[in-house]
mmCIF file with all atom_site columns, C-alpha atoms in Angstrom:
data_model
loop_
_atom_site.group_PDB
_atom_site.id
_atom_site.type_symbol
_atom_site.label_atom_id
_atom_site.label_alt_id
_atom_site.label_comp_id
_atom_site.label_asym_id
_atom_site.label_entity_id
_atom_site.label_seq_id
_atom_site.pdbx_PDB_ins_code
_atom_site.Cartn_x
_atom_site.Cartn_y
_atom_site.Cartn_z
_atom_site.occupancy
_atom_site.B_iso_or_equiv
_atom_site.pdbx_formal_charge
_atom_site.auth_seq_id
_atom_site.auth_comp_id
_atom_site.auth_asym_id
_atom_site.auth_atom_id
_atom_site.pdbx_PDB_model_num
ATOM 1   C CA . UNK Z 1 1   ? -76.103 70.837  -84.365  1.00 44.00 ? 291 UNK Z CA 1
ATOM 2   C CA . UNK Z 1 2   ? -75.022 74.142  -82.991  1.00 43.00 ? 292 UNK Z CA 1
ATOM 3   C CA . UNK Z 1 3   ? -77.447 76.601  -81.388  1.00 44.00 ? 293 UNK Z CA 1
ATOM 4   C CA . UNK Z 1 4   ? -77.487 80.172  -82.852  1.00 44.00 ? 294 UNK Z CA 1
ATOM 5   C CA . UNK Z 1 5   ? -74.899 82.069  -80.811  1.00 44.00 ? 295 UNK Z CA 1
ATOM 6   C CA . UNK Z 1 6   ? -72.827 79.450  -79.958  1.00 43.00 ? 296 UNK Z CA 1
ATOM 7   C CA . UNK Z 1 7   ? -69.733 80.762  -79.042  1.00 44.00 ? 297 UNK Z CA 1
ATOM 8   C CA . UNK Z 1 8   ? -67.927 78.496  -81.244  1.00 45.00 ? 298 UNK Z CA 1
ATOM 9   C CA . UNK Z 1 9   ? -69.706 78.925  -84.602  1.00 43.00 ? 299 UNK Z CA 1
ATOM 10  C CA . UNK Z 1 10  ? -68.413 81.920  -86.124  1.00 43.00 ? 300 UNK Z CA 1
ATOM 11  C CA . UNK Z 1 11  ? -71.076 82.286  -89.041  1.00 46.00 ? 301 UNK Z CA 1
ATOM 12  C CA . UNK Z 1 12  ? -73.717 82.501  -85.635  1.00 43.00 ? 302 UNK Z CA 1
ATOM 13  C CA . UNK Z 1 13  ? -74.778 86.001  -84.121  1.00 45.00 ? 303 UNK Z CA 1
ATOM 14  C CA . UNK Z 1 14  ? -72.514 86.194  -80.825  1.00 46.00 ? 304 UNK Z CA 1
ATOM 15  C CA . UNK Z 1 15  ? -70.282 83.537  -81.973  1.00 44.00 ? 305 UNK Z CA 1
ATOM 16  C CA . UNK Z 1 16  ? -66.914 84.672  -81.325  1.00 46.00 ? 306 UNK Z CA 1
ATOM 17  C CA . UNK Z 1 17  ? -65.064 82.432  -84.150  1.00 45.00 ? 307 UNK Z CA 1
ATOM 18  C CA . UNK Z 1 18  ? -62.748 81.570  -81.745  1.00 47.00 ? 308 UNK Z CA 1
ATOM 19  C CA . UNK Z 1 19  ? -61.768 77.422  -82.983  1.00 50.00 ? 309 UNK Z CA 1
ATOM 20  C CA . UNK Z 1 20  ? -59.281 77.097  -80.314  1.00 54.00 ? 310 UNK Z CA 1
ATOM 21  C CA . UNK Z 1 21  ? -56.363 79.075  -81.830  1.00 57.00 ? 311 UNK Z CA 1
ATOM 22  C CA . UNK Z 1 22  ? -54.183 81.412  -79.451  1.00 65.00 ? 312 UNK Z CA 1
ATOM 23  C CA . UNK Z 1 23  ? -55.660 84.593  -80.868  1.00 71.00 ? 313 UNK Z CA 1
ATOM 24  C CA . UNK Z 1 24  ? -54.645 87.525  -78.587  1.00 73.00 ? 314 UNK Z CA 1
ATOM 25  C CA . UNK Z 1 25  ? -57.500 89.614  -77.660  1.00 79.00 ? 315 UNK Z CA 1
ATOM 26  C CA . UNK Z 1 26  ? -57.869 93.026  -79.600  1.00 82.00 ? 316 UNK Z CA 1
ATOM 27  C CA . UNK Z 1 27  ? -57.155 95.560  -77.392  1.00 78.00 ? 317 UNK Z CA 1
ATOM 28  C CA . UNK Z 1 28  ? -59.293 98.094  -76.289  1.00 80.00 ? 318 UNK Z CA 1
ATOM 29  C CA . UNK Z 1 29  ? -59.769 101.331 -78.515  1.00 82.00 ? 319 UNK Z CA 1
ATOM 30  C CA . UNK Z 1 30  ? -58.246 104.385 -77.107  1.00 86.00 ? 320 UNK Z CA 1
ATOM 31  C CA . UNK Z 1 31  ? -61.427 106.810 -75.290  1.00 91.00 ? 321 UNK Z CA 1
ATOM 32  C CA . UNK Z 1 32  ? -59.239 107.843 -72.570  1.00 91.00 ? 322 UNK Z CA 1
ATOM 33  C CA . UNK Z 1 33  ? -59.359 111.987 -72.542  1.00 91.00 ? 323 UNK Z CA 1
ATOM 34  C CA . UNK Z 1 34  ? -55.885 112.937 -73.676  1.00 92.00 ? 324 UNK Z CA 1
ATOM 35  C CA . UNK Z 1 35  ? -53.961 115.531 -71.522  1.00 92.00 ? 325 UNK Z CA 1
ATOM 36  C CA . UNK Z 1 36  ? -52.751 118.933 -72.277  1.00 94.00 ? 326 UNK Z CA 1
ATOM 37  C CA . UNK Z 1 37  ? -49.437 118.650 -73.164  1.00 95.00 ? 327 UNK Z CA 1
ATOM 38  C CA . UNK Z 1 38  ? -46.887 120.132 -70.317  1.00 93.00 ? 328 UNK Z CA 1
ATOM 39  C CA . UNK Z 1 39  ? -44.981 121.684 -72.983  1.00 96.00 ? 329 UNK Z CA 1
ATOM 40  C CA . UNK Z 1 40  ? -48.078 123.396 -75.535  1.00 96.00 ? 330 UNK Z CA 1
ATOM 41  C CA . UNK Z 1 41  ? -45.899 123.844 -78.447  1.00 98.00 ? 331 UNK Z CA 1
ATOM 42  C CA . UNK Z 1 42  ? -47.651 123.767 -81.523  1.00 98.00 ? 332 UNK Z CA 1
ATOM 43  C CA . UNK Z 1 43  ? -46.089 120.243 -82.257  1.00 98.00 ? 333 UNK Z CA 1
ATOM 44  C CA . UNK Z 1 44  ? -46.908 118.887 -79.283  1.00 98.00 ? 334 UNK Z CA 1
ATOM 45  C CA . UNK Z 1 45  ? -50.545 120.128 -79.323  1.00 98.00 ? 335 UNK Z CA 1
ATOM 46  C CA . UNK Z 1 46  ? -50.817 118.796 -82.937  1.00 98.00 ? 336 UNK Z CA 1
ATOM 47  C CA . UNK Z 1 47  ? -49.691 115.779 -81.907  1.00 97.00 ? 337 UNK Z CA 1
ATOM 48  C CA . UNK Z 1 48  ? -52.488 115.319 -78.736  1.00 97.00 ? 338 UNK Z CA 1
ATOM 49  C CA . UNK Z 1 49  ? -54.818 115.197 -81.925  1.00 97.00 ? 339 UNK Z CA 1
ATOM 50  C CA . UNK Z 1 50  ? -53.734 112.422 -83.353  1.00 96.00 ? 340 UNK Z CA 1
ATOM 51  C CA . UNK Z 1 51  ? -55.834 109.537 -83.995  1.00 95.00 ? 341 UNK Z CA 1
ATOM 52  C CA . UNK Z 1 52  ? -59.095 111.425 -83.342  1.00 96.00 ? 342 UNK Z CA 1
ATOM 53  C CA . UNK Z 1 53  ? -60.504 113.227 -86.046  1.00 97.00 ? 343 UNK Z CA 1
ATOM 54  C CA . UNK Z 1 54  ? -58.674 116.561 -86.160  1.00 98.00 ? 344 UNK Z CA 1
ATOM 55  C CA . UNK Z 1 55  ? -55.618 114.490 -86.587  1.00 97.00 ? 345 UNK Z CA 1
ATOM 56  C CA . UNK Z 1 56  ? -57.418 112.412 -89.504  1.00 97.00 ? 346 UNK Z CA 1
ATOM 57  C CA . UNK Z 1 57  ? -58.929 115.485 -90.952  1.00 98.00 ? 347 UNK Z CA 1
ATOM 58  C CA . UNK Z 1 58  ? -55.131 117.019 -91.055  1.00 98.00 ? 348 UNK Z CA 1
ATOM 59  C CA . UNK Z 1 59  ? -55.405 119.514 -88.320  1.00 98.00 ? 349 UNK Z CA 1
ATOM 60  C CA . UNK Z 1 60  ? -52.253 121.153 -87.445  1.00 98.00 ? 350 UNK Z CA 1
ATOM 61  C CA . UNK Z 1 61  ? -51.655 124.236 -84.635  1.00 98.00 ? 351 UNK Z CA 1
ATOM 62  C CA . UNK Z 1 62  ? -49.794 126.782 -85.876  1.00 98.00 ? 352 UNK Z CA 1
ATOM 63  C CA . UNK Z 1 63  ? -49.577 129.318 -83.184  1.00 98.00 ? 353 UNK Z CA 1
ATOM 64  C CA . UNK Z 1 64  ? -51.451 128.737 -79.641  1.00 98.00 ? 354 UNK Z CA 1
ATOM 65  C CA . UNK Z 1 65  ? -51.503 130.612 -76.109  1.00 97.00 ? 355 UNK Z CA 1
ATOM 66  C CA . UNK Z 1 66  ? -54.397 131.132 -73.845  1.00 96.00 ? 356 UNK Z CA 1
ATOM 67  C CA . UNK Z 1 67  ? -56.100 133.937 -75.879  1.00 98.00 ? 357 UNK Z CA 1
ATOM 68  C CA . UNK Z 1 68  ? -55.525 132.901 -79.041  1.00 98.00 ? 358 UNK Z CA 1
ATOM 69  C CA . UNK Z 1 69  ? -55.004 129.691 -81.326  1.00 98.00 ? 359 UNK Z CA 1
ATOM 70  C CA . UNK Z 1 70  ? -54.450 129.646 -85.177  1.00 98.00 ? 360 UNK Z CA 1
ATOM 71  C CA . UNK Z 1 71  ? -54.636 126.270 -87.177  1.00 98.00 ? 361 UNK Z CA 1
ATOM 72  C CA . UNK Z 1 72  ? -54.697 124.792 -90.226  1.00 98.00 ? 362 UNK Z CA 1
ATOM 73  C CA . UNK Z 1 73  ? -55.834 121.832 -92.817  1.00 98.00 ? 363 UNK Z CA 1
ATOM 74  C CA . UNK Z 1 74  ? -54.677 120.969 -96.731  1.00 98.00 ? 364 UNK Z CA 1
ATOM 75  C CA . UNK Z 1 75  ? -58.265 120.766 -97.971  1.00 98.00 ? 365 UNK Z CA 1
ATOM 76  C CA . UNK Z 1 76  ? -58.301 117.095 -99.735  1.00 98.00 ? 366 UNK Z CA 1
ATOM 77  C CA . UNK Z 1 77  ? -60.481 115.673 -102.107 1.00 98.00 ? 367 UNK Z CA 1
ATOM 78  C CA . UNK Z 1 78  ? -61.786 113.231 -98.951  1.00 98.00 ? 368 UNK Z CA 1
ATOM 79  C CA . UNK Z 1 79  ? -63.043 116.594 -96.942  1.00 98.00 ? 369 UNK Z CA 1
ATOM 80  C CA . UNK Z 1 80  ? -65.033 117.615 -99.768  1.00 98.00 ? 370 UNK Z CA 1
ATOM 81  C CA . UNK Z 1 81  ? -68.453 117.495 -100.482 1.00 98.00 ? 371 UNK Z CA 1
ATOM 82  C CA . UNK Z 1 82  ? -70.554 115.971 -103.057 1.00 98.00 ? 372 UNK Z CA 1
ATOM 83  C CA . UNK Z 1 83  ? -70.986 118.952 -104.939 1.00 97.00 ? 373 UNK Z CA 1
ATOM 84  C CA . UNK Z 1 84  ? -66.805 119.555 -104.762 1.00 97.00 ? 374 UNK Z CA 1
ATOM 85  C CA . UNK Z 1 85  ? -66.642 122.203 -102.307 1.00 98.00 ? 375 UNK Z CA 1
ATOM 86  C CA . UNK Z 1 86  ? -65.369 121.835 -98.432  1.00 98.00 ? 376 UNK Z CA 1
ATOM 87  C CA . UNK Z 1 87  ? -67.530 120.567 -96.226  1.00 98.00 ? 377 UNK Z CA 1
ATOM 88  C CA . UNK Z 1 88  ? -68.848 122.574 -93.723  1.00 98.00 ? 378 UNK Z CA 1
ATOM 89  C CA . UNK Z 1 89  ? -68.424 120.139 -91.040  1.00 98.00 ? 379 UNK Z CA 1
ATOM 90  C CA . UNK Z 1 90  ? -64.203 120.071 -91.959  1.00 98.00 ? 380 UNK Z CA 1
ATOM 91  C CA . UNK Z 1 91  ? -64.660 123.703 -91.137  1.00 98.00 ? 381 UNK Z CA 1
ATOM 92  C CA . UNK Z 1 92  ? -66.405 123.111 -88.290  1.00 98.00 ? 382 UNK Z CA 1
ATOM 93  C CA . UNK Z 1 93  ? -64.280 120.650 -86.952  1.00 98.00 ? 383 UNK Z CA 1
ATOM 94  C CA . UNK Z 1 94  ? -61.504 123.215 -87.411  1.00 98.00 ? 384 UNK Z CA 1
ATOM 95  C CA . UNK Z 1 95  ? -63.113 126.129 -85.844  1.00 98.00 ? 385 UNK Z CA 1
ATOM 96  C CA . UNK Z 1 96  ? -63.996 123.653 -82.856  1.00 98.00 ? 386 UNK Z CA 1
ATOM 97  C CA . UNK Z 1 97  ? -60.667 122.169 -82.588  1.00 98.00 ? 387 UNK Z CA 1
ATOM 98  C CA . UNK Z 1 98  ? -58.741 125.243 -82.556  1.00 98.00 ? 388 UNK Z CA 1
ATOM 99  C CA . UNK Z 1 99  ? -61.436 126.913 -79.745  1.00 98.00 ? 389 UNK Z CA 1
ATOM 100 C CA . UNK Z 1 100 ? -60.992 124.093 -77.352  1.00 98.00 ? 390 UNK Z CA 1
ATOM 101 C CA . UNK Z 1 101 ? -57.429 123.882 -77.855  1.00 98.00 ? 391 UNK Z CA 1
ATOM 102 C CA . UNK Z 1 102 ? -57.933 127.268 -76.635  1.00 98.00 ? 392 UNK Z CA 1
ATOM 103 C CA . UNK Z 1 103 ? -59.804 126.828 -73.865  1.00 98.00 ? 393 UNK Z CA 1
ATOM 104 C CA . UNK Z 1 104 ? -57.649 123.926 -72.524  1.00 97.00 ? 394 UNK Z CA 1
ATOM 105 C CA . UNK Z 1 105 ? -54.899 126.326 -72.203  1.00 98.00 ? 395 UNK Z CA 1
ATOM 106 C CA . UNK Z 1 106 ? -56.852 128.839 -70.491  1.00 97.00 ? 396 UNK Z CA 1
ATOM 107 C CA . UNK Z 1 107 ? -58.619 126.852 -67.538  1.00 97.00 ? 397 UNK Z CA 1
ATOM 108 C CA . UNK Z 1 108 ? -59.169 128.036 -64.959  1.00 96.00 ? 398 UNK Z CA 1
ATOM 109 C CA . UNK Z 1 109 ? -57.254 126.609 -62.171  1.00 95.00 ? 399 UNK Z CA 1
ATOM 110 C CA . UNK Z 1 110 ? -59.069 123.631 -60.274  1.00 96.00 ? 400 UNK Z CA 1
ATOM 111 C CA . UNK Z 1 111 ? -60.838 122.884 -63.850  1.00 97.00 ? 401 UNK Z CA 1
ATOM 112 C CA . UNK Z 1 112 ? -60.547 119.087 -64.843  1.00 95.00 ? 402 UNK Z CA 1
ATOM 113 C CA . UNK Z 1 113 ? -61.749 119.334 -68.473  1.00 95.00 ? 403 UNK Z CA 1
ATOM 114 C CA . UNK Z 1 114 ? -64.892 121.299 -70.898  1.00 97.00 ? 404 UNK Z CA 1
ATOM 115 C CA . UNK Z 1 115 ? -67.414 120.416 -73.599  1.00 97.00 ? 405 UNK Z CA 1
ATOM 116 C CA . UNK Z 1 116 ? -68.496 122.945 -75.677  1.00 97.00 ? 406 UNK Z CA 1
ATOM 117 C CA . UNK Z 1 117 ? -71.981 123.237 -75.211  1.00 98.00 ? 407 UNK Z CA 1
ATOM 118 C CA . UNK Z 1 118 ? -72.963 125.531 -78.204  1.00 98.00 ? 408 UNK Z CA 1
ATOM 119 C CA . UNK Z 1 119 ? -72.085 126.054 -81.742  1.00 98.00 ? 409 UNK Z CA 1
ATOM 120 C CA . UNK Z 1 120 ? -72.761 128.427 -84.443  1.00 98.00 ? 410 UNK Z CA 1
ATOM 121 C CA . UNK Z 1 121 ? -71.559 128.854 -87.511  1.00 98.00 ? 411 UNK Z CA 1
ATOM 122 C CA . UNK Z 1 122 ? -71.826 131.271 -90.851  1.00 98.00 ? 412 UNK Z CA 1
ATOM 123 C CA . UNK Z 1 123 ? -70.740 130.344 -93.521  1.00 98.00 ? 413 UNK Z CA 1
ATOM 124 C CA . UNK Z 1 124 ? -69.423 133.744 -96.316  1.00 98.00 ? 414 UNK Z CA 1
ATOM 125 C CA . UNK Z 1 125 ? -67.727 131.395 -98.294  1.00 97.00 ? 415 UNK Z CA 1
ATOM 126 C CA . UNK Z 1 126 ? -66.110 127.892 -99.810  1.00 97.00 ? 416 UNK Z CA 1
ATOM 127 C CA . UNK Z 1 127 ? -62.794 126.614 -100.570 1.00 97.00 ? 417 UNK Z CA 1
ATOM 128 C CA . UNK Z 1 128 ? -62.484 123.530 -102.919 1.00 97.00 ? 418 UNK Z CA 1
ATOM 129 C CA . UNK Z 1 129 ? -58.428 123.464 -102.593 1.00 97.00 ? 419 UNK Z CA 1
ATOM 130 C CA . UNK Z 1 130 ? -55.563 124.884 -101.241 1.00 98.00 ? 420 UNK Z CA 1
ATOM 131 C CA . UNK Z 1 131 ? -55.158 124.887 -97.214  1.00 98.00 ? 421 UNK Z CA 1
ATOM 132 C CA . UNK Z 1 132 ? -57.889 126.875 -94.775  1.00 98.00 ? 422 UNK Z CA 1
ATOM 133 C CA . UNK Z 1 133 ? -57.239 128.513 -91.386  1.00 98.00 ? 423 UNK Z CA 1
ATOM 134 C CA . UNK Z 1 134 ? -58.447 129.459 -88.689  1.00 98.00 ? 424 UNK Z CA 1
ATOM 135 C CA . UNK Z 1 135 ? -57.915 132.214 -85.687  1.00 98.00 ? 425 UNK Z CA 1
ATOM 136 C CA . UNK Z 1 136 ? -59.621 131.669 -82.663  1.00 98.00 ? 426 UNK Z CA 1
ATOM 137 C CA . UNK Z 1 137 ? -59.860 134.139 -79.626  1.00 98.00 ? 427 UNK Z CA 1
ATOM 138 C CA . UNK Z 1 138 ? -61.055 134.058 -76.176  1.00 98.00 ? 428 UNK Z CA 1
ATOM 139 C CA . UNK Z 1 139 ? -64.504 136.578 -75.961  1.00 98.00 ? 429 UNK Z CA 1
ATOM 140 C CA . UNK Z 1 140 ? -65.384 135.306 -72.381  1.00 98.00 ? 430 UNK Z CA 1
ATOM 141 C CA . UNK Z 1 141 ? -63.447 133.765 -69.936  1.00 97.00 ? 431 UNK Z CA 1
ATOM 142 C CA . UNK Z 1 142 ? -65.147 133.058 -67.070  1.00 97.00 ? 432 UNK Z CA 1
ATOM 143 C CA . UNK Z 1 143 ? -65.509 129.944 -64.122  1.00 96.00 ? 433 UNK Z CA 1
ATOM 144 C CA . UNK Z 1 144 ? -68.665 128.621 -65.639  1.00 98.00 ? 434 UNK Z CA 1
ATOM 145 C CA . UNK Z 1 145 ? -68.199 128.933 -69.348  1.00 98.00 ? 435 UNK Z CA 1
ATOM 146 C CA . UNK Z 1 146 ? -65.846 130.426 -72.313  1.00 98.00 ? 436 UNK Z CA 1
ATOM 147 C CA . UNK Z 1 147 ? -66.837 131.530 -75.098  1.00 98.00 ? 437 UNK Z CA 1
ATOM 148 C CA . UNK Z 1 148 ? -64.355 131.631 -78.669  1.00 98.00 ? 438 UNK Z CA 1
ATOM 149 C CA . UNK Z 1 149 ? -64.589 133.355 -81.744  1.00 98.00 ? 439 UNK Z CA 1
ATOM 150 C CA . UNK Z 1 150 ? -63.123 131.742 -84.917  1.00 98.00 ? 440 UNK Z CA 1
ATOM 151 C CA . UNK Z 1 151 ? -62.817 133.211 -88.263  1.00 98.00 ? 441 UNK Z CA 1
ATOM 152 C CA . UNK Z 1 152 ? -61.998 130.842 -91.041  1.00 98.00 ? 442 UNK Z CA 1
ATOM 153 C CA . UNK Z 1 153 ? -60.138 131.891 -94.144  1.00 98.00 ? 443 UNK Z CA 1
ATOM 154 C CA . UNK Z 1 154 ? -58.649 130.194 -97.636  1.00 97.00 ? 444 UNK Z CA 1
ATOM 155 C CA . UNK Z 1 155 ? -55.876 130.505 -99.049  1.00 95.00 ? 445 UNK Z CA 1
ATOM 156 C CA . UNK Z 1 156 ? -56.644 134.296 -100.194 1.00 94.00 ? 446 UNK Z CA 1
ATOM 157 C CA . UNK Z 1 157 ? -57.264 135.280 -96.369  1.00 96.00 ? 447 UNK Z CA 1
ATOM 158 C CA . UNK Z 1 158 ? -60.663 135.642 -97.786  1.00 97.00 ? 448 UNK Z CA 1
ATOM 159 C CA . UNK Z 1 159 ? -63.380 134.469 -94.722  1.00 98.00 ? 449 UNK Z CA 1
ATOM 160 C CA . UNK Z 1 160 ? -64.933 131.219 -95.732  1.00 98.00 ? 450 UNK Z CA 1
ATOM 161 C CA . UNK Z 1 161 ? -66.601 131.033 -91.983  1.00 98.00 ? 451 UNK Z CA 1
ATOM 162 C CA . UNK Z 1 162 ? -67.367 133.016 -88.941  1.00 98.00 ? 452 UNK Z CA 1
ATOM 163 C CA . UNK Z 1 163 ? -67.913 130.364 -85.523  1.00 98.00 ? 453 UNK Z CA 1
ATOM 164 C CA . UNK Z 1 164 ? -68.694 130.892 -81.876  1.00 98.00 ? 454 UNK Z CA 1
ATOM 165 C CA . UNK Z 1 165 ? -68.073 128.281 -79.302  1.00 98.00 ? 455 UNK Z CA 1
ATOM 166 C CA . UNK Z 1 166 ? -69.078 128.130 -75.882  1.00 98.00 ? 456 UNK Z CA 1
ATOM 167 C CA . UNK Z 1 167 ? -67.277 125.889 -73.646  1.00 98.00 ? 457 UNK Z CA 1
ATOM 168 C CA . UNK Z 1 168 ? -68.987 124.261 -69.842  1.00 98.00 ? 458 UNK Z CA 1
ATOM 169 C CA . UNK Z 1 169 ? -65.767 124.500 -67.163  1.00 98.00 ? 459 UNK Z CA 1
ATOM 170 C CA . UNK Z 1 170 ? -66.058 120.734 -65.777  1.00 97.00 ? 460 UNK Z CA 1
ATOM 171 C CA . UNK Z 1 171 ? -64.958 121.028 -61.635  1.00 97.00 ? 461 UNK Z CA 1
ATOM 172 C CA . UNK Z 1 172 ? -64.295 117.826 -59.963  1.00 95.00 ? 462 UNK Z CA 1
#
């Protein structure tokens, strides 16, 4: 009888299931950091966000350069929430996405990456269709830390969301 975990039993806890077959091995998810793209179109910085979510929430660049960067997203009945408005955290990833876009493109030189270290947001309003955008400026450029302003709008150019980022410069 087999013991639990046996590496052959694949009903068993640690069990791989493997019966002998010639099953390749999955290969490894993708963590590696992505780089900035040498050519920061808006295509090519859309595309760096692929397969992460801002790329599975929709996010696309519209306009970028190292003060400013304006996105977008369709808002789709997956980004709502329960009660059929957007969720704040599709906003939020929005706002954040387009501010670190941002602050990629506006390292200083020597910098190997960020992480945004705080977040706020306000929220003035919803959206429950249509496509939202954002425009995100550089407030604070410094060695140490950035800081971005987002607004985020609807359709109407209405603001749905005000959101500040601040962003730790990583040094090697």
């Amino acid at each position: 009888m087999d013991s639990p975990g046996d590496p052959g039993d694949p009903g068993n806890p640690g069990g791989t299931g493997d019966l002998g077959g010639t099953t390749a091995p999955a290969a490894p998810p993708d963590r590696a950091p992505r780089a900035t793209p040498d050519r920061p179109t808006p295509e090519n910085l859309t595309r760096m966000t692929e397969g992460r979510l801002p790329g599975l929430l929709g996010f696309r660049v519209v306009a970028a350069d190292e003060r400013s960067v304006t996105a977008e997203l369709d808002v789709r009945p997956d980004l709502l929430a329960p009660n059929g408005y957007l969720h704040a955290a599709t906003v939020v990833a929005l706002a954040d996405t387009a501010c670190g876009i941002g602050c990629r493109l506006s390292l200083p030189d020597g910098a190997s990456g960020f992480t945004t270290v705080q977040l706020t947001s306000s929220y003035t309003g919803t959206a429950r269709e249509g496509t939202v955008r954002t425009v995100a400026a550089l407030a604070h450029g410094g060695r140490r830390t950035q800081v971005w302003d987002a607004v985020v709008s609807g359709d109407s150019g209405r603001t749905i969301a005000l959101v500040r980022c601040t962003q730790m410069i990583i040094w090697p």
